[in-house]
mmCIF file of C-alpha atoms in Angstrom:
data_model
loop_
_atom_site.group_PDB
_atom_site.id
_atom_site.type_symbol
_atom_site.label_atom_id
_atom_site.label_comp_id
_atom_site.label_asym_id
_atom_site.label_seq_id
_atom_site.Cartn_x
_atom_site.Cartn_y
_atom_site.Cartn_z
ATOM 1 C CA MET A 1 75.970 75.864 74.963
ATOM 2 C CA PHE A 2 77.817 74.776 78.002
ATOM 3 C CA GLY A 3 81.124 72.978 77.750
ATOM 4 C CA THR A 4 82.607 70.612 74.919
ATOM 5 C CA GLY A 5 81.612 67.144 73.892
ATOM 6 C CA PRO A 6 83.176 65.353 76.728
ATOM 7 C CA ILE A 7 81.940 67.611 79.635
ATOM 8 C CA LYS A 8 78.566 67.400 77.993
ATOM 9 C CA GLY A 9 78.707 63.823 78.207
ATOM 10 C CA PHE A 10 80.180 63.271 81.866
ATOM 11 C CA ALA A 11 77.292 65.685 82.825
ATOM 12 C CA VAL A 12 74.396 63.929 81.300
ATOM 13 C CA THR A 13 76.113 60.439 82.718
ATOM 14 C CA LEU A 14 76.323 62.232 86.047
ATOM 15 C CA SER A 15 72.960 63.463 85.929
ATOM 16 C CA ILE A 16 71.279 59.673 85.147
ATOM 17 C CA GLY A 17 73.375 58.497 87.907
ATOM 18 C CA ILE A 18 71.979 60.733 90.149
ATOM 19 C CA LEU A 19 68.512 60.586 88.986
ATOM 20 C CA SER A 20 68.355 56.934 89.193
ATOM 21 C CA SER A 21 70.226 56.777 92.611
ATOM 22 C CA MET A 22 67.429 59.097 94.084
ATOM 23 C CA PHE A 23 64.872 57.035 92.493
ATOM 24 C CA THR A 24 66.112 53.771 93.848
ATOM 25 C CA SER A 25 66.533 55.075 97.450
ATOM 26 C CA ILE A 26 63.065 56.677 97.383
ATOM 27 C CA ILE A 27 61.801 53.316 96.270
ATOM 28 C CA PHE A 28 63.615 51.207 98.664
ATOM 29 C CA THR A 29 62.744 53.473 101.484
ATOM 30 C CA LYS A 30 59.195 53.550 100.826
ATOM 31 C CA VAL A 31 59.131 49.791 100.327
ATOM 32 C CA LEU A 32 61.019 49.280 103.819
ATOM 33 C CA ALA A 33 58.515 51.751 105.692
ATOM 34 C CA ASP A 34 55.694 49.578 104.375
ATOM 35 C CA LEU A 35 56.952 46.681 105.384
ATOM 36 C CA ILE A 36 57.685 47.667 108.802
ATOM 37 C CA TYR A 37 54.338 49.377 109.124
ATOM 38 C CA ALA A 38 52.563 46.292 107.991
ATOM 39 C CA ARG A 39 54.416 44.364 110.731
ATOM 40 C CA ASN A 40 53.436 46.601 113.481
ATOM 41 C CA ILE A 41 50.052 46.264 112.419
ATOM 42 C CA GLU A 42 50.369 42.580 112.485
ATOM 43 C CA ASN A 43 51.709 42.583 115.865
ATOM 44 C CA LYS A 44 49.286 44.743 117.379
ATOM 45 C CA LYS A 45 46.268 42.633 116.420
ATOM 46 C CA LEU A 46 47.964 39.451 118.024
ATOM 47 C CA ASN A 47 48.298 41.306 121.410
#
């Protein structure tokens, strides 16, 4: 429907790359934010 074989292959590869990059960045940011938040709570308990 849209484009020829190589163009479809490129589109699929590009889509997979974008989705995996987005997933990785969201998960990494969430884990990093959770670690920073947990560290701040521990520091407030010590003071």
